[in-house]
Coordinates of C-alpha atoms in Angstrom, one line a residue:
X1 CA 22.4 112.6 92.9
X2 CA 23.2 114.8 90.0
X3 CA 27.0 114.3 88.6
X4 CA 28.6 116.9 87.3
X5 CA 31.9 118.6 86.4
X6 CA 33.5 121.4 88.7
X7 CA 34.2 122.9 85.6
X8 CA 33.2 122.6 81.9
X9 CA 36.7 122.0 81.0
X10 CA 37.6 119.0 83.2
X11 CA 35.9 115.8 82.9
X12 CA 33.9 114.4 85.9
X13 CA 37.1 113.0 87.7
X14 CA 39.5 115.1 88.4
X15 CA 42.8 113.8 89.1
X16 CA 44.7 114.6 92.5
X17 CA 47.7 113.1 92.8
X18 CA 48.4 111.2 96.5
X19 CA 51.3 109.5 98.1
X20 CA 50.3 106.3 99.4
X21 CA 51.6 102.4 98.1
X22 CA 48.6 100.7 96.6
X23 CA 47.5 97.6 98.5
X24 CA 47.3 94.2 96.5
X25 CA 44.0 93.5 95.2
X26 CA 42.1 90.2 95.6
X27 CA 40.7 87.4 93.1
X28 CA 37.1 88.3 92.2
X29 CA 34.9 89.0 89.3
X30 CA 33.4 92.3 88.3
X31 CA 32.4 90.6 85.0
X32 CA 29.7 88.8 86.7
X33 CA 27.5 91.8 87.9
X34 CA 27.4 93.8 84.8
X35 CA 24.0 93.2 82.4
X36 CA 26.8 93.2 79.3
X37 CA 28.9 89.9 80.2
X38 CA 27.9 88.6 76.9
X39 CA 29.4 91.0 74.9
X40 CA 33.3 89.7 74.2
X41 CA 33.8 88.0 78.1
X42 CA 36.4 85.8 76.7
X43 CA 38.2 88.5 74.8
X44 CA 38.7 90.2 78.4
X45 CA 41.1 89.3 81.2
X46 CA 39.0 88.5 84.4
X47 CA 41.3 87.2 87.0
X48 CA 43.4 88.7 89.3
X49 CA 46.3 86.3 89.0
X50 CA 46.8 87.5 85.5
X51 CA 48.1 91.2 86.5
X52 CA 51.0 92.5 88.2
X53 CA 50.2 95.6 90.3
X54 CA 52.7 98.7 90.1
X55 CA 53.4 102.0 91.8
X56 CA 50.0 104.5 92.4
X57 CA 50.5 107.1 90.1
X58 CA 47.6 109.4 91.3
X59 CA 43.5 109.9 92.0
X60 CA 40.3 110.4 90.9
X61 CA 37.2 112.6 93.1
X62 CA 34.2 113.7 91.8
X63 CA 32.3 116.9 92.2
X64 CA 28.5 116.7 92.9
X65 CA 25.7 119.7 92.4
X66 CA 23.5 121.0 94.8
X67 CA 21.7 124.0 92.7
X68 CA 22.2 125.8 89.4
X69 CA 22.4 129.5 87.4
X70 CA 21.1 129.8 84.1
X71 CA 21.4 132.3 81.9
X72 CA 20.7 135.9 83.0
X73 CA 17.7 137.2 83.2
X74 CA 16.3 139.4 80.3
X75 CA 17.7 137.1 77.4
X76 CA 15.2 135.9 74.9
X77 CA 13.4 132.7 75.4
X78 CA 14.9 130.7 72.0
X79 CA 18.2 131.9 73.4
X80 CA 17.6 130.5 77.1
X81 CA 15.8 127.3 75.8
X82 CA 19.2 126.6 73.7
X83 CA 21.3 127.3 76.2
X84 CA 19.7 124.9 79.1
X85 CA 22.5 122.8 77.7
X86 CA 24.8 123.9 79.8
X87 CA 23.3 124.7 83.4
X88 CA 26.6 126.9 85.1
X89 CA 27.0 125.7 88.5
X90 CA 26.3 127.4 91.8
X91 CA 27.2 125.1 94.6
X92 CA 29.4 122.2 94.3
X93 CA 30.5 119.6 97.2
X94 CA 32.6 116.6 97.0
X95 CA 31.4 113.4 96.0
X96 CA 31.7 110.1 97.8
X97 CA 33.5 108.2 95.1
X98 CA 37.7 108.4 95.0
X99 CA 39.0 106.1 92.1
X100 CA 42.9 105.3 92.3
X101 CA 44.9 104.5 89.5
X102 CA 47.7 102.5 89.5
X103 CA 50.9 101.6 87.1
X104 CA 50.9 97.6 85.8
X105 CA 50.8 94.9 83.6
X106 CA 49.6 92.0 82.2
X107 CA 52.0 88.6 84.1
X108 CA 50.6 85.7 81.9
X109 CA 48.2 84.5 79.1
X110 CA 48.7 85.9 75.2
X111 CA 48.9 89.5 76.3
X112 CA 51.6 89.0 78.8
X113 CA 53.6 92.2 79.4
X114 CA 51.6 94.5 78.0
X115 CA 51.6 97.8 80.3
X116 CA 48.3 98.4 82.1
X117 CA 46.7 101.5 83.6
X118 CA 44.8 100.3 86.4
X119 CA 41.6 102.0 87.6
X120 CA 40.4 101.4 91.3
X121 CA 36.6 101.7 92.2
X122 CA 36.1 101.9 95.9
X123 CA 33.4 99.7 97.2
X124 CA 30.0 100.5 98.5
X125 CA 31.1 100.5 102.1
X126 CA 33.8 103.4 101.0
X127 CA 32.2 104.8 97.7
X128 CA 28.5 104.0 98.5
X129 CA 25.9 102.7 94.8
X130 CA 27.3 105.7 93.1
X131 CA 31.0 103.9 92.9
X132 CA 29.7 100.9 91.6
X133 CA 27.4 102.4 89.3
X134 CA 30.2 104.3 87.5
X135 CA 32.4 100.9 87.4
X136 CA 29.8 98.9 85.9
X137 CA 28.9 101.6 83.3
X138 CA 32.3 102.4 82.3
X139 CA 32.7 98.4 81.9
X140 CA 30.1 97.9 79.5
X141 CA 30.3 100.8 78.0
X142 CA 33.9 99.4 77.1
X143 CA 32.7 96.3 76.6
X144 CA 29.6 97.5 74.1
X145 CA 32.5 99.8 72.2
X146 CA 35.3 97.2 71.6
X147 CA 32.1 94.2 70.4
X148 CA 32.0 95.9 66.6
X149 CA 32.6 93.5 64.3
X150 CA 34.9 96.5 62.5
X151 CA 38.1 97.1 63.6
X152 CA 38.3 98.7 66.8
X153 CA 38.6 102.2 67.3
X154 CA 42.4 103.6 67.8
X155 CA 41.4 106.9 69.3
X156 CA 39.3 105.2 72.3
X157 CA 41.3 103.5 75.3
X158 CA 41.3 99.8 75.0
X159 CA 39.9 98.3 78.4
X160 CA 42.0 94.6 78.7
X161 CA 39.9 93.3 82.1
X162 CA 38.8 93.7 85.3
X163 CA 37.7 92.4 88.2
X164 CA 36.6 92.7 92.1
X165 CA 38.5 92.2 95.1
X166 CA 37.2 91.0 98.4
X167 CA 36.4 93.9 99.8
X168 CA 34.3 95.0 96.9
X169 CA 36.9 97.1 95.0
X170 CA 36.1 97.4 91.3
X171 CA 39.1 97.2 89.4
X172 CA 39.4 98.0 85.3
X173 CA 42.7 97.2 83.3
X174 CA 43.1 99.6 80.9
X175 CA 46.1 99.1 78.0
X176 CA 48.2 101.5 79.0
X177 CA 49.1 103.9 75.5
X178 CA 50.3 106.8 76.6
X179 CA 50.8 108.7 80.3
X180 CA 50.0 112.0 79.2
X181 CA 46.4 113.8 79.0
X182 CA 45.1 116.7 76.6
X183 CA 45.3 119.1 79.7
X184 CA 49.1 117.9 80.7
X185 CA 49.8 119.2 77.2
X186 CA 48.5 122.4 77.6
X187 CA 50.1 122.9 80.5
X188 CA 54.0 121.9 78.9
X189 CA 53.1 123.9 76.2
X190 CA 52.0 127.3 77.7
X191 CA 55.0 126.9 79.7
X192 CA 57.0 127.5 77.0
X193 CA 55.3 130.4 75.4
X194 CA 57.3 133.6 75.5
X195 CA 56.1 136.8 77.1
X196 CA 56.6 140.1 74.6
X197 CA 59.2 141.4 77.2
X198 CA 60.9 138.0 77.0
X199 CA 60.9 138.6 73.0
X200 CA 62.3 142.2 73.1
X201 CA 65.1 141.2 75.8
X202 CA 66.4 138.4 74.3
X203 CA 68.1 137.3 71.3
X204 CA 65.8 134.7 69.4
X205 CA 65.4 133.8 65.8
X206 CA 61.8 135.2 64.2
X207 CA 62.2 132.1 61.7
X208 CA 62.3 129.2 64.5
X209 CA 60.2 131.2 66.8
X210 CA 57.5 130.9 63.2
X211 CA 58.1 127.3 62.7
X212 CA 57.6 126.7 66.7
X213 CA 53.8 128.0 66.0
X214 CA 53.1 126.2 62.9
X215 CA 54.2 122.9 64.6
X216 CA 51.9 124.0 67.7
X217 CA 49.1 124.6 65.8
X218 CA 49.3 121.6 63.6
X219 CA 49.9 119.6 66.9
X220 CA 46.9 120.8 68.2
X221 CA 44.6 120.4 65.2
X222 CA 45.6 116.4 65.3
X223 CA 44.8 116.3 68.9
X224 CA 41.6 117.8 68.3
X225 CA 40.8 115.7 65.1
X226 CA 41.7 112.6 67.2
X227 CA 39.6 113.5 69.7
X228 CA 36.5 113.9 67.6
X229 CA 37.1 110.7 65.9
X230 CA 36.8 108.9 69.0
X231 CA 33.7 110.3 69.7
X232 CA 31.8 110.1 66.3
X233 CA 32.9 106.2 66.6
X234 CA 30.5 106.6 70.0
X235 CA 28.0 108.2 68.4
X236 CA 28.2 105.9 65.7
X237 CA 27.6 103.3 68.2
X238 CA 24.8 104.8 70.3
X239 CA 27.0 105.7 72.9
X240 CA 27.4 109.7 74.7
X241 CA 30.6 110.8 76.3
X242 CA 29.3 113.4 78.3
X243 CA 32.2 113.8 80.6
X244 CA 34.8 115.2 77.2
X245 CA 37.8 117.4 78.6
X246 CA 41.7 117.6 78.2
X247 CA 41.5 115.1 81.1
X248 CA 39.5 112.5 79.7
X249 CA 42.1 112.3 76.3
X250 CA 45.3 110.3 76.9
X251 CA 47.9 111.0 74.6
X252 CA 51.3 108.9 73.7
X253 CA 52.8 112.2 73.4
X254 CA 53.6 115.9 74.0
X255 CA 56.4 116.4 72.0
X256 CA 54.9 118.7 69.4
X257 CA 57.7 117.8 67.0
X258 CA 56.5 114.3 67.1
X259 CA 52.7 115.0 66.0
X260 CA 52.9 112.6 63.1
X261 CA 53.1 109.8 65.3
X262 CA 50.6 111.5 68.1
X263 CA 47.4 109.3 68.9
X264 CA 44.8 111.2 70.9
X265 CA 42.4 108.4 73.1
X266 CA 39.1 108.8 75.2
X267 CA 39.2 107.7 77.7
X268 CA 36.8 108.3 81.1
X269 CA 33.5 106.7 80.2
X270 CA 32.2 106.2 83.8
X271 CA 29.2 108.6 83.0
X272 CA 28.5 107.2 79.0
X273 CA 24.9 106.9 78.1
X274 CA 23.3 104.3 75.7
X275 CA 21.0 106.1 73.3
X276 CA 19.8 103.5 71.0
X277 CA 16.0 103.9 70.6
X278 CA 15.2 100.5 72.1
X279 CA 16.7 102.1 75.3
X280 CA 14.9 105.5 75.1
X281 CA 12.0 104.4 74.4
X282 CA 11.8 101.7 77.4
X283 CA 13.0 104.9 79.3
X284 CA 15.7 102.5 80.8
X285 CA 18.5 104.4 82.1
X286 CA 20.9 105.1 85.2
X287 CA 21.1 108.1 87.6
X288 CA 24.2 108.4 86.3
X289 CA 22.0 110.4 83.3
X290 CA 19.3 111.9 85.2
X291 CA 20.6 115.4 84.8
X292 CA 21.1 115.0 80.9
X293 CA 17.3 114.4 80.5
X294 CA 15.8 117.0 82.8
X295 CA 18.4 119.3 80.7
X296 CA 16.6 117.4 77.2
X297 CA 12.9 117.9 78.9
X298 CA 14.3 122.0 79.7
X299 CA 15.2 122.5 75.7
X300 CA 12.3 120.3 74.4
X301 CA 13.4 117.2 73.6
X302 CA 10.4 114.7 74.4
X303 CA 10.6 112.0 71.7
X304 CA 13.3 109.0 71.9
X305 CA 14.4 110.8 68.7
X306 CA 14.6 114.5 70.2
X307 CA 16.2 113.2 73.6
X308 CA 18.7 111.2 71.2
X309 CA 19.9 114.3 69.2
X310 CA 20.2 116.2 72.0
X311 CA 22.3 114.2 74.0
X312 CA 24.4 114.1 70.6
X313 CA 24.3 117.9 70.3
X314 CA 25.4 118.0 74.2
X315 CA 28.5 115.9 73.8
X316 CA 29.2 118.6 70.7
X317 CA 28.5 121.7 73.0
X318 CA 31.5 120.0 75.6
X319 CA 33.6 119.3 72.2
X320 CA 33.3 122.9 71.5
X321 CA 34.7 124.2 74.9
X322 CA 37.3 121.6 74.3
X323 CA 38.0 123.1 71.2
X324 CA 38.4 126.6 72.8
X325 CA 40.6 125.7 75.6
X326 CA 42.5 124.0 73.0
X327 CA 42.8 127.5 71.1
X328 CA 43.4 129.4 73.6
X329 CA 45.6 127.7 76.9
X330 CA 48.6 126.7 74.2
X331 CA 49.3 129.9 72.8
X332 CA 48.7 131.7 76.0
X333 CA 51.7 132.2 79.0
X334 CA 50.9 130.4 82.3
X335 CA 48.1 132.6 84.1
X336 CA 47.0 134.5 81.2
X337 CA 43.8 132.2 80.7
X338 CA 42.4 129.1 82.6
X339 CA 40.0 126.6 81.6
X340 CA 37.1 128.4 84.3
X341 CA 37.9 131.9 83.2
X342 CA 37.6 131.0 79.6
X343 CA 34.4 129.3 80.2
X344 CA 33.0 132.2 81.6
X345 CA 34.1 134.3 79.3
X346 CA 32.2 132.3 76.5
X347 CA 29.1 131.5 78.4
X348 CA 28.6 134.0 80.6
X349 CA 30.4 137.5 79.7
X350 CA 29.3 137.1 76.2
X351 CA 26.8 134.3 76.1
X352 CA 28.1 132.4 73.3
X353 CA 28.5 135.3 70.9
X354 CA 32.0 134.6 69.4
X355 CA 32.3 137.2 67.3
X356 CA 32.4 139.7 70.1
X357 CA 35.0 137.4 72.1
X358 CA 37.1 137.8 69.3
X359 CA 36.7 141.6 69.3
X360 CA 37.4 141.5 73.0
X361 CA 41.0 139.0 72.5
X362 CA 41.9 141.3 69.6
X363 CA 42.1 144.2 72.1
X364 CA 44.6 142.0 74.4
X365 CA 48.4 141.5 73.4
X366 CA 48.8 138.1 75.1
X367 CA 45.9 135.9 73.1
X368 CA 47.2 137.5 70.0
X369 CA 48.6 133.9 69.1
X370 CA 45.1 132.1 69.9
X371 CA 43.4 134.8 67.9
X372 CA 45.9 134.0 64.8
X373 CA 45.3 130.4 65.1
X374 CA 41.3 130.7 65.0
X375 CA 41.4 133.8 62.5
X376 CA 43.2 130.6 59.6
X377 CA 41.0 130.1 56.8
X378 CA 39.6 133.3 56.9
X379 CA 38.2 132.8 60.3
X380 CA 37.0 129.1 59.7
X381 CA 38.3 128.4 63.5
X382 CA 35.6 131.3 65.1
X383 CA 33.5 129.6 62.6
X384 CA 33.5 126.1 64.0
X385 CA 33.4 127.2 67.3
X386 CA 30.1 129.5 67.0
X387 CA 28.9 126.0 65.2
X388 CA 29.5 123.8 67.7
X389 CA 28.5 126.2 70.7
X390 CA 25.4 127.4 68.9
X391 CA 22.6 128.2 71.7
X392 CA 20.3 126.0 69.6
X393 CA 21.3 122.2 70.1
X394 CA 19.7 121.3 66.5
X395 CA 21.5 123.5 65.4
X396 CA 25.1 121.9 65.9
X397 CA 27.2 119.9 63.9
X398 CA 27.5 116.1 64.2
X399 CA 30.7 115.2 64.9
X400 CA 31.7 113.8 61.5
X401 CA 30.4 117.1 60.4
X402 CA 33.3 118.7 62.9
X403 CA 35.8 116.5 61.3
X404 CA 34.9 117.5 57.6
X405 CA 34.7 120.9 58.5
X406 CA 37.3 122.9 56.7
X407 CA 39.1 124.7 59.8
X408 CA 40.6 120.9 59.8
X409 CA 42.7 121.1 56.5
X410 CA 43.6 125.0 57.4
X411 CA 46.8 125.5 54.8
X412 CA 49.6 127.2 57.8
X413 CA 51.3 129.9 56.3

């Protein structure tokens, strides 16, 4: 079964929030039936007894494909072969698998009180192999992450523990630094964007109104640079993503007055893939990333080397419709533009040709702002984002490349 997002802008799991009281978990071990229990066990918190279970604060599904649209017919065959990349979707149904996340915290040992995120994997009887698939990737992907013998990572979520109930619920303690996600930002902050009849009817000061952008766009520049450092640590590591959205980056804050102190985490590793060459080369892998190597095979990529880059160069193509839904969603009023229409807009109205999407937002009053906010630098923004959503995958950016890039230390004026 293929696993896929419903849209390119959400990761995998989308959350839907529900009203039920969690149920308390049993002693058991999910430790014991992941192939990475080597890798810092005694650093993680395996027993049930050690965690204090709180209020259910929402839920995960998962949307599953059934068939595809490429690109449309009559465009060029480099063009096409690029963009296999990014299969849009045609039919969707819902998956099996419904994770619950709960409020906590740690009750004893060194860590004691420290806040937890809890996230609940059904069991096979409920969620069927797919559930515990996910669990025990996300677990050692984790697991692999925090083993460095470097400091750890601040811009990936810290996983604490986990463990397995009796009825075969898989459930992952994750430190809990921040409630907030990249797409409950967006949300707050279009809310607060005024309309131009707003402007014109009220009484507001042109000088606050000014320093309100600047502090938006600087906000969102550090969420976006957080972000990308989390995921060239990945790559660093040999690890893919593949699930990047607003959804899959917790925040500690919204507040954009309080950016200096804003750290951006990924989180929602559940579909990771391992891409060191020992791994592509013994062609070792889960079904978790069947569809990201029939998508390598479409563009080309045969060799552990070319499948390695291109799953590299994938995570980059969903880093660059991050980027844009970052650009666009804050500076826009509610409605205006949502993370599907703005993928189609990119992908399938103007098949990744930026420079006539911004022709086509210069022509519309209400992304003004987003155009003003990729048009800094002398356009380094549209810049980055033809980079990174170039129709030829060896043709993107790494991400430390994204990070140097100069759109990063734009001057605001």
């Amino acid at each position: 079964m293929l696993l896929t997002p419903h849209d390119c802008f959400s990761t995998r799991l989308r959350l839907l929030i529900h009203n039920h009281k969690p149920s308390r978990p049993f002693p058991g071990n999910l430790l014991t039936r992941t192939r990475a229990t080597r890798l810092c066990k005694a650093s993680l918190i395996t027993s049930s007894d050690s965690f204090e279970v709180g209020r259910l604060i929402g839920s995960y599904g998962f949307m599953n494909v059934t068939s595809y649209s490429g690109f449309p017919s009559g465009v060029d065959t480099e063009y096409s072969s690029g963009g296999m990349g990014q299969l849009r979707v045609q039919d969707v149904g819902e998956g099996s698998v419904k994770i619950r996340l709960y409020e906590g915290r740690v009750s004893q040992g060194p860590y004691r009180g420290i806040p937890v995120i809890f996230k609940v994997y059904p069991g096979q009887r409920a969620g069927g192999i797919e559930a515990d698939m996910m669990a025990a990737n996300e677990l050692n992907a984790h697991i692999f992450l925090q083993s460095s013998p470097k400091e750890l990572c601040q811009n990936i979520l810290i996983l604490l523990g986990g463990f397995e109930t009796t009825t075969g619920e898989q459930w992952l303690a994750f430190r809990n630094d921040g409630k907030y996600s990249a797409a409950d930002y967006t949300k707050y902050a279009s809310e607060r964007v005024l309309s131009k009849a707003a402007l014109e009817s009220t009484s507001w000061n042109r000088f606050e109104e000014e320093e309100k952008i600047k502090r938006r766009r600087n906000f969102v520049i550090k969420l976006f640079q957080g972000a990308m450092k989390g995921l060239a640590y990945m790559h660093d590591h040999d690890r893919l993503h593949q699930s990047l959205g607003p959804s899959s980056i917790s925040l500690n804050t919204i507040a954009e007055r309080e950016a200096v102190y804003l750290i951006p985490r990924l989180r929602d590793l559940a579909f990771s893939v391992d891409v060191r060459y020992s791994y592509l080369e013994e062609g070792t892998g889960s079904s978790l990333s069947e569809g990201l190597w029939r998508r390598a095979s479409a563009a080309g990529a045969f060799t552990p080397m070319d499948k390695r880059a291109f799953g590299i160069a994938d995570d980059i193509y969903e880093a660059g419709l991050l980027f844009a839904y970052l650009a666009f969603l804050p500076f826009c009023e509610p409605g205006i533009m949502d993370s599907l229409s703005l993928q189609r807009l990119i992908e399938n109205t103007f098949q990744l040709d930026i420079e006539a999407i911004r022709e086509y937002c210069l022509a519309d009053d209400r992304l003004l702002e987003a155009v003003k906010f990729l048009d800094l630098g002398d356009g380094a923004g549209w810049e980055l984002l033809q980079d990174m959503l170039n129709p030829d995958f060896r043709r993107r950016p790494i991400a430390e490349a994204v990070l140097n890039h100069r759109f990063m230390s734009v001057k605001f004026r």
